[in-house]
Coordinates of N, CA and C and ligand atoms in Angstrom, one line a residue:
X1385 N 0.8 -1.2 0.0 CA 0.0 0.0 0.0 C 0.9 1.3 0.0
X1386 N 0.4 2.2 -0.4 CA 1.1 3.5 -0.2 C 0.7 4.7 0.7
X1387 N 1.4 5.0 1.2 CA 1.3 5.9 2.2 C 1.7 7.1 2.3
X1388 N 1.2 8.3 2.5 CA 1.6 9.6 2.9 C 2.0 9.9 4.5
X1389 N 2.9 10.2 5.0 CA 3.4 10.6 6.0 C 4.1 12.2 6.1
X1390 N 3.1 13.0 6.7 CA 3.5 14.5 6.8 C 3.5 14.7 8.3
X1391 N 5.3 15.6 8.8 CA 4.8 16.3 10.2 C 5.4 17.7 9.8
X1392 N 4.6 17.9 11.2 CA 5.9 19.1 12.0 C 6.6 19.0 12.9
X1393 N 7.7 19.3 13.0 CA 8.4 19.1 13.9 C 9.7 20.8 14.4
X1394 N 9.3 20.9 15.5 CA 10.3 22.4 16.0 C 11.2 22.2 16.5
X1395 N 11.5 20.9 17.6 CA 12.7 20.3 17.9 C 13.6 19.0 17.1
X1396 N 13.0 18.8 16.5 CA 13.3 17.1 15.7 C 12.5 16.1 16.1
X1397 N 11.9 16.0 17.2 CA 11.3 14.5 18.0 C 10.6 14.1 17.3
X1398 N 9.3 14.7 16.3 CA 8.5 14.3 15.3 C 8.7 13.8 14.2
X1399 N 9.7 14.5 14.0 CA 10.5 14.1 12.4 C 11.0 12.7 12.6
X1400 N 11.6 12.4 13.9 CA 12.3 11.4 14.1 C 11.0 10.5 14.1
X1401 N 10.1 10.8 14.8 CA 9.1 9.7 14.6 C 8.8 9.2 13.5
X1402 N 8.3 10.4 13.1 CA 7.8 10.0 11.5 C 9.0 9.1 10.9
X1403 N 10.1 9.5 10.8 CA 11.1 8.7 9.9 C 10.6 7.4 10.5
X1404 N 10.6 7.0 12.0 CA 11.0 5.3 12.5 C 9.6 4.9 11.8
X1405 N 8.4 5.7 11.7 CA 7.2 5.0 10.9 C 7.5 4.9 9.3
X1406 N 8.1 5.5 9.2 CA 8.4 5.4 7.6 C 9.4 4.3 7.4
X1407 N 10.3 3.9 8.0 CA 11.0 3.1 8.2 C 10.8 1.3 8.4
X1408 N 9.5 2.0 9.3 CA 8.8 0.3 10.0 C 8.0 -0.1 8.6
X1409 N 7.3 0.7 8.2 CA 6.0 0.5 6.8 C 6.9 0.0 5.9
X1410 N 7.9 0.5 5.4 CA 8.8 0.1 4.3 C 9.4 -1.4 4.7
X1411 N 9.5 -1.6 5.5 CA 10.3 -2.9 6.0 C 9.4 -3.9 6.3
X1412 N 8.1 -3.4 6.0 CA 6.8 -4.2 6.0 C 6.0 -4.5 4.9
X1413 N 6.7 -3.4 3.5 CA 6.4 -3.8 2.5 C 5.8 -2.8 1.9
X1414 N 5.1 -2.0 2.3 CA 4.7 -0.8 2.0 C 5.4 0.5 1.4
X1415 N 4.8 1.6 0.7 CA 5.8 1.7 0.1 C 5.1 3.5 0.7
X1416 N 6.3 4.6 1.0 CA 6.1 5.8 1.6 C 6.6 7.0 0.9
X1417 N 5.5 8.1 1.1 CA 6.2 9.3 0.9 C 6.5 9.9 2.6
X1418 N 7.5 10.5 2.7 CA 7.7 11.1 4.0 C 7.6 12.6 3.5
X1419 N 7.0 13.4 4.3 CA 7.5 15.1 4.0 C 7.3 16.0 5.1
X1420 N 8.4 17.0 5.3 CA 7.8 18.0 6.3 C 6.3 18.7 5.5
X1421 N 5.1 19.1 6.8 CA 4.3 19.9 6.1 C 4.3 20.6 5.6
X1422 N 5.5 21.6 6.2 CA 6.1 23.3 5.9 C 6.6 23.3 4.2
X1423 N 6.7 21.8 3.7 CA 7.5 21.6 2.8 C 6.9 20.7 1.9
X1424 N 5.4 20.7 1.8 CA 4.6 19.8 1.1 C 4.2 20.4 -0.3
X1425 N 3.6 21.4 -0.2 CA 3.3 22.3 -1.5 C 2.0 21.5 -2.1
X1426 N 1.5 21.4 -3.0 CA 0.2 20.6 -3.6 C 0.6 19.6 -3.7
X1427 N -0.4 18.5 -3.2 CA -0.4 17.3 -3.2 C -1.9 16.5 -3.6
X1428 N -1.3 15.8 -4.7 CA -2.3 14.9 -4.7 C -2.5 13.7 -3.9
X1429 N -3.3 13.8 -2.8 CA -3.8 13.2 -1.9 C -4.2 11.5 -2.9
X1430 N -4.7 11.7 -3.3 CA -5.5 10.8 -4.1 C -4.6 9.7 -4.6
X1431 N -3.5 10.0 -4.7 CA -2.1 8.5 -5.0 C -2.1 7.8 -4.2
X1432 N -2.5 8.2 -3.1 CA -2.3 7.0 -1.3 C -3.5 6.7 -1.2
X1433 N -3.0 5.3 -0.1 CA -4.4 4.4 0.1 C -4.2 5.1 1.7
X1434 N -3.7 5.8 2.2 CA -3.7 6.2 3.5 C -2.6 7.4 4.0
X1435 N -3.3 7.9 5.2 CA -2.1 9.2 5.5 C -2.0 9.0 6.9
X1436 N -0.2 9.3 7.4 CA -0.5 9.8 8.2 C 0.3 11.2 8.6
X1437 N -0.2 11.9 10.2 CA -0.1 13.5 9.8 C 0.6 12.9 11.4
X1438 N 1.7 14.3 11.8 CA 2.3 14.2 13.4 C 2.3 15.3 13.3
X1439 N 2.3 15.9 14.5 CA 2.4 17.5 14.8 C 2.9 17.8 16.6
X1440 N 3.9 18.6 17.0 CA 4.3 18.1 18.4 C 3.4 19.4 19.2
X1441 N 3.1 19.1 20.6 CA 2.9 20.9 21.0 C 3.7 21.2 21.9
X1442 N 3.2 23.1 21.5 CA 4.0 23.9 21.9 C 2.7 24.6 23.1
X1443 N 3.5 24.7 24.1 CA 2.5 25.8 24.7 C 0.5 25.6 24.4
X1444 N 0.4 24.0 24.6 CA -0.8 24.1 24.3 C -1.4 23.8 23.0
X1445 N -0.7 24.3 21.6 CA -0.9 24.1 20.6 C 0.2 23.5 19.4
X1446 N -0.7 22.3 18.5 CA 0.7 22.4 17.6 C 0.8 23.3 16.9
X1447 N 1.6 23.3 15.5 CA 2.0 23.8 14.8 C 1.2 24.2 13.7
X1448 N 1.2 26.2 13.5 CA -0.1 26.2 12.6 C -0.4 25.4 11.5
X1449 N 1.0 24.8 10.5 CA 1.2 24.2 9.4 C 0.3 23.1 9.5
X1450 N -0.1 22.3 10.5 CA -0.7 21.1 10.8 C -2.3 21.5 10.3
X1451 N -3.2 22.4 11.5 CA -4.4 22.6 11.3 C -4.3 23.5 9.6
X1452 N -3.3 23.9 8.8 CA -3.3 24.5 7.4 C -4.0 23.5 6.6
X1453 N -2.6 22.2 6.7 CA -3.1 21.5 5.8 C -4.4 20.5 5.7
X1454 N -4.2 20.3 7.3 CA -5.8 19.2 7.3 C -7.6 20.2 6.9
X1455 N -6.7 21.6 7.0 CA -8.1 22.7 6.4 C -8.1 22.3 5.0
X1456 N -6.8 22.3 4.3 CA -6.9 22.5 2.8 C -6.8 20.9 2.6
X1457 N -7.1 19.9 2.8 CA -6.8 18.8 2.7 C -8.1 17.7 3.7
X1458 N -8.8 18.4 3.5 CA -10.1 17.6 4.6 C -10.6 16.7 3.4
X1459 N -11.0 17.0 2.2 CA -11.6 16.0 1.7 C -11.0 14.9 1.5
X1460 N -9.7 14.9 0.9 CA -9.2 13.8 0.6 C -8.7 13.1 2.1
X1461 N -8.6 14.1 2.8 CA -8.4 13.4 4.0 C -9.3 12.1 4.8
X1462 N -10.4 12.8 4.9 CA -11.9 12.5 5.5 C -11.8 10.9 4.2
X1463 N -11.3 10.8 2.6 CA -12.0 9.6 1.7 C -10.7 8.6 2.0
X1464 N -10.0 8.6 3.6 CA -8.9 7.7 3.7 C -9.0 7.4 4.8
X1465 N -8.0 6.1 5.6 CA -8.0 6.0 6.9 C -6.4 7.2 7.3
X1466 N -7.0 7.1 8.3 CA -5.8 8.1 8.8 C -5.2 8.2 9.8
X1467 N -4.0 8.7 10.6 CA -3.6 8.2 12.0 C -3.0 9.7 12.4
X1468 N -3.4 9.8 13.3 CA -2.7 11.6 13.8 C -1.3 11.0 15.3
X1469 N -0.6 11.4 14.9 CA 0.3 11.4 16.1 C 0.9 12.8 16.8
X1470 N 0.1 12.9 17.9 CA 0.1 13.8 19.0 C 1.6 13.7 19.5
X1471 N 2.2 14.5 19.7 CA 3.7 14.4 20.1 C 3.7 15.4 20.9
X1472 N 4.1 14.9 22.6 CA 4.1 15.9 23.6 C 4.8 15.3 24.9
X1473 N 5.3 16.1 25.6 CA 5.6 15.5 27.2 C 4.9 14.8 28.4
X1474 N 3.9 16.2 27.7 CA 2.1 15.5 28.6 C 1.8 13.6 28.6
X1475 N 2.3 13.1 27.3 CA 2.1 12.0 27.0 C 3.1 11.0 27.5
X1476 N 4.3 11.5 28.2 CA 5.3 10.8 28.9 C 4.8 10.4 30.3
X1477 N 3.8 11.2 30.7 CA 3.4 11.0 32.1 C 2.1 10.6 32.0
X1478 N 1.4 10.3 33.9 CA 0.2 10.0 33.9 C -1.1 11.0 34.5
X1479 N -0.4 11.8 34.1 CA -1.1 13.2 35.2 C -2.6 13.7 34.2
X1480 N -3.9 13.3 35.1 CA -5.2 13.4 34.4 C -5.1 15.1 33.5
X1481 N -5.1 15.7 34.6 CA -5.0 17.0 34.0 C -4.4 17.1 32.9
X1482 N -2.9 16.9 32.4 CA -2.2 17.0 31.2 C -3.1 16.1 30.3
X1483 N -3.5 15.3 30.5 CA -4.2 14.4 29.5 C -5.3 14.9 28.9
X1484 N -6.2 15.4 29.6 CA -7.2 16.2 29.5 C -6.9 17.7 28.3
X1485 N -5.8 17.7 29.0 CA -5.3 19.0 28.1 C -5.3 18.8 26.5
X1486 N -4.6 17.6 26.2 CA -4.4 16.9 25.4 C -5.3 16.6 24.2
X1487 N -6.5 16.3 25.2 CA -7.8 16.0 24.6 C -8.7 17.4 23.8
X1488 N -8.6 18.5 24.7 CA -8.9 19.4 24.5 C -8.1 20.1 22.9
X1489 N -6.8 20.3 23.2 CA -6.1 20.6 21.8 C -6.4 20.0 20.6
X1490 N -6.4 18.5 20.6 CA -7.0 17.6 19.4 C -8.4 18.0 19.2
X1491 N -9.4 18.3 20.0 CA -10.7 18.9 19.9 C -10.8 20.1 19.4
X1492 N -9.7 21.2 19.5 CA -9.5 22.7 19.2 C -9.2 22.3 17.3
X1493 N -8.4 21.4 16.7 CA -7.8 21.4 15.7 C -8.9 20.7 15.2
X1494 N -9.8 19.6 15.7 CA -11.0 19.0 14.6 C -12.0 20.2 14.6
X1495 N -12.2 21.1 15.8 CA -13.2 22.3 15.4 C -13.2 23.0 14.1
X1496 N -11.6 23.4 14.4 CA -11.3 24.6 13.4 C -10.9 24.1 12.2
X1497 N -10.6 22.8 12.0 CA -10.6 21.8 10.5 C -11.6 21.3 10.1
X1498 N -12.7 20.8 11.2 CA -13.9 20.0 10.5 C -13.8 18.7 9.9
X1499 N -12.4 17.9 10.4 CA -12.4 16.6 10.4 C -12.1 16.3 11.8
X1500 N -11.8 14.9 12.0 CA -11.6 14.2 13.5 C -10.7 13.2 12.4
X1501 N -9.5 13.2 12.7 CA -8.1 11.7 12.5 C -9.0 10.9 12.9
X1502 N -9.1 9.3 12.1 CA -9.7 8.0 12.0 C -9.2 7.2 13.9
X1503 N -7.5 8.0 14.0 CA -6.7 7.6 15.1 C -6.0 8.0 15.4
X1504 N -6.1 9.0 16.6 CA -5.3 9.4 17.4 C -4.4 8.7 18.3
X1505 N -3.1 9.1 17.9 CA -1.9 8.1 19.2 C -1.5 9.3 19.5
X1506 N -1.4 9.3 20.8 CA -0.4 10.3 21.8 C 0.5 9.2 22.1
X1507 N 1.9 10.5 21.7 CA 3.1 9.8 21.6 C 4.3 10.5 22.6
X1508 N 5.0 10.0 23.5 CA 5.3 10.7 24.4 C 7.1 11.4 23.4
X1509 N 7.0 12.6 23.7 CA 7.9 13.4 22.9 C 9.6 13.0 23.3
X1510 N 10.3 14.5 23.6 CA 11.2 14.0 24.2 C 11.8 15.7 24.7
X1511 N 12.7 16.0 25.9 CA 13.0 16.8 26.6 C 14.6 17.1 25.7
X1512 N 14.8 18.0 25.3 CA 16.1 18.5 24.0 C 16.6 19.7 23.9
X1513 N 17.4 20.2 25.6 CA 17.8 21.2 25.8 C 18.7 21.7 24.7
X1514 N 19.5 20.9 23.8 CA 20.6 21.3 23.1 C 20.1 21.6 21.5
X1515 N 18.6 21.5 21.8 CA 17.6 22.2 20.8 C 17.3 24.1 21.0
X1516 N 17.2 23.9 22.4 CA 16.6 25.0 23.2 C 17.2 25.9 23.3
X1517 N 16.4 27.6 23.0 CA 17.4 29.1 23.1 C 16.9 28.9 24.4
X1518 N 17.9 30.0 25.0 CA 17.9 30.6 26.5 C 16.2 30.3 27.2
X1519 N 15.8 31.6 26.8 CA 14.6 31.3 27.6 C 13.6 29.6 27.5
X1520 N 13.8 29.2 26.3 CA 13.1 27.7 26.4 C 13.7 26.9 27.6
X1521 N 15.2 27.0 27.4 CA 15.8 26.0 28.3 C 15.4 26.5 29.7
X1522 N 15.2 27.5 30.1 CA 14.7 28.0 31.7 C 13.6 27.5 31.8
X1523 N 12.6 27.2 30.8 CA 11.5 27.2 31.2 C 11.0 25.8 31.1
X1524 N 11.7 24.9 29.9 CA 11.7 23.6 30.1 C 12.4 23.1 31.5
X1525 N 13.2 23.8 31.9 CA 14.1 22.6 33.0 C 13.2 22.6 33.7
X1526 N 12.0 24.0 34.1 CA 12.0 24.0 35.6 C 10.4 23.2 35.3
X1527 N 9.9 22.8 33.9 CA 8.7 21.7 34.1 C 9.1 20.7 34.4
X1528 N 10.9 20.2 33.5 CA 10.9 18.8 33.6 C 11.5 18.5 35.3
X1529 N 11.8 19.6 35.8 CA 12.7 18.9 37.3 C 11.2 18.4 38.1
X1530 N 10.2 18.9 37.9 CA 8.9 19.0 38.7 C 8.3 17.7 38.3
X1531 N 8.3 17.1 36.9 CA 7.8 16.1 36.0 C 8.9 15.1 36.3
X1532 N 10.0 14.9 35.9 CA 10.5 13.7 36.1 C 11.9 13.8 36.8
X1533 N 12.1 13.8 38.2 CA 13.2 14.3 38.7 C 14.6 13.7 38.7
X1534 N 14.3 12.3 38.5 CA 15.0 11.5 37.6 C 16.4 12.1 36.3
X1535 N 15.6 13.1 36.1 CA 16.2 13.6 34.2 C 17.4 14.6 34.9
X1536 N 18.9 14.1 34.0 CA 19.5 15.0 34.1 C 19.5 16.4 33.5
X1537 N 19.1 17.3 33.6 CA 18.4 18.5 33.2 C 19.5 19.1 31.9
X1538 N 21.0 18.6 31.9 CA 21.5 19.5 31.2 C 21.4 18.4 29.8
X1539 N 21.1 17.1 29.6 CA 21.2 16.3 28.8 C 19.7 16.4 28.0
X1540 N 19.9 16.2 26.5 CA 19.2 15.2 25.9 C 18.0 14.0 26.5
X1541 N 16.7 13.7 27.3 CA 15.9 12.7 26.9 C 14.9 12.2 26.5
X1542 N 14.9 11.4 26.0 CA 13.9 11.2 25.0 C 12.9 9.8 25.8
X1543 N 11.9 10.2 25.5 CA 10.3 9.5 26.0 C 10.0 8.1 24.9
X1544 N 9.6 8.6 24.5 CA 9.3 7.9 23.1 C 9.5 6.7 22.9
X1545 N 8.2 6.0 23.0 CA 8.6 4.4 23.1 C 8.3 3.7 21.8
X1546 N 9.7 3.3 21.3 CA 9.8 2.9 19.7 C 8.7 1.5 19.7
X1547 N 8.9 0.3 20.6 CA 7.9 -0.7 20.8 C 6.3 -0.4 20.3
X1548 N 6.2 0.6 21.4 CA 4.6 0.8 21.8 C 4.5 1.6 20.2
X1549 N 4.8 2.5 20.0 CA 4.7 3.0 18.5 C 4.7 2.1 17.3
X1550 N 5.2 0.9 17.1 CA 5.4 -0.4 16.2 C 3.9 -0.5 16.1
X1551 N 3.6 -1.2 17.6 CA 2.5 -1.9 18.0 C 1.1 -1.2 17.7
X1552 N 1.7 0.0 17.8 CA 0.3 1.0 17.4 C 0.0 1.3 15.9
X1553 N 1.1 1.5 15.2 CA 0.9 1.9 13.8 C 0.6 0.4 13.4
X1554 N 1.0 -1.0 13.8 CA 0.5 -2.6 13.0 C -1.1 -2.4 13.6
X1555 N -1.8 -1.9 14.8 CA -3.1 -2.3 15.1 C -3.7 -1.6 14.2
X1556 N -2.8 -0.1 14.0 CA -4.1 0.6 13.2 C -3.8 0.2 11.4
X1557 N -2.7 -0.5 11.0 CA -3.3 -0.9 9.6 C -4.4 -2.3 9.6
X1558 N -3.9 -2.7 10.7 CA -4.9 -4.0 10.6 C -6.4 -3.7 10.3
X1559 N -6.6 -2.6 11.2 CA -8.1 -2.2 11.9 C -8.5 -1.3 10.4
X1560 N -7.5 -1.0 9.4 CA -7.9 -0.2 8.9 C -8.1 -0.9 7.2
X1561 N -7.4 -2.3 7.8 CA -7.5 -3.2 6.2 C -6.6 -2.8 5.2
X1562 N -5.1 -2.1 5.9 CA -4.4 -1.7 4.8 C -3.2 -2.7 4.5
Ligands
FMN480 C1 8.6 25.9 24.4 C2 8.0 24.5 24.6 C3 6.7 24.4 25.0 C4 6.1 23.1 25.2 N1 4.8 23.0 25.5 C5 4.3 21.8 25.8 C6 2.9 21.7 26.2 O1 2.2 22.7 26.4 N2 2.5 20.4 26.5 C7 3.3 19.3 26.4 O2 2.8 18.2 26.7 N3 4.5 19.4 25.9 C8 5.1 20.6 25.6 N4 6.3 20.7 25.1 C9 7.1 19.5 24.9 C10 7.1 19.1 23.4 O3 5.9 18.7 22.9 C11 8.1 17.9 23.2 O4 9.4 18.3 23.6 C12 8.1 17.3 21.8 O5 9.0 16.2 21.8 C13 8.6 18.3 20.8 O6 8.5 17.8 19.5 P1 9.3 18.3 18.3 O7 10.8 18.0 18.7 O8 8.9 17.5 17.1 O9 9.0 19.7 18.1 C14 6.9 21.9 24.9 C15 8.3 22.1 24.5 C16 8.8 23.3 24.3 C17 10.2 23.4 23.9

């Protein structure tokens, strides 16, 4: 089958995802486009038997490029199965509130697009001070020392569970007959 795979990504952690999905699908037989969204341009949707879209957040919200193209891209979106991957920290932990939040954002982006993804996976992101200007890194340490105290604050870590991501992208082609 062929597949479209579009994110955004502001630190890399999405891009990275997306590649290990693009990666798993091909090694499965499948055959992929990968693209940043920022860097999609017109696409004919209609070549793929399936899409999927990642977008990480920021402060609440992802990236405008995300809710752009699922605006300009609803129909052909809505005539495919589809898988949205939520990429966030919130998703590293178990805290109801963050989750909720979560829920709420994905609800903010089907409002203002007028689709709902076939399947949403929240995917836990990753903490990438050596991504980060000045003020991000102040402001990331002092969520992550509170969130996982564990984390060495000046390093690189990454959430992201490559397994559980496999296992999610194989249920949703199953489920999806692709
Ligand atoms: C400035 C900033 C704001 C963030 N805001 C949130 C947030 O509101 N909720 C959340 O769960 N994660 C938040 N994160 C964590 C990112 O979603 C996480 O680091 C993710 O892996 C980033 O993906 P990317 O590298 O593809 O951009 C924030 C990260 C940064 C740097």
């Amino acid at each position: 089958m062929k597949l479209f795979i579009g994110y955004a990504s502001t630190e890399g952690q999405t891009q990275k995802i997306a590649r290990h999905i693009a990666d798993y699908l091909v090694d499965h037989g499948h055959s992929v486009e990968l693209m940043a969204l920022a860097d999609a341009g017109p696409i004919a949707l209609s070549r793929f038997d399936a899409a999927i879209l990642g977008a990480s957040v920021h402060v609440g919200h992802y990236q405008k490029v995300l809710s752009e193209f699922a605006d300009t891209y609803a129909d052909g979106l809505n005539a495919m199965p589809t898988m949205f991957l939520s990429v966030s920290l919130a998703a590293a932990g178990h805290d109801a509130e963050d989750w909720r939040a979560l829920d709420t954002i994905i609800s903010d982006v089907s409002d203002a697009t007028g689709r709902t993804p076939g399947k949403v996976l929240q995917v836990a992101g990753a903490y990438t001070p050596s991504q980060y200007d000045v003020f991000r890194r102040f402001v990331m340490r002092r969520i992550i020392a509170a969130k996982d105290p564990e984390a060495d604050l000046d390093w690189d870590k990454e959430y992201t569970d490559w397994e559980a991501l496999d296992a999610e992208t194989d249920g949703w082609l199953s489920q999806a007959s692709i």
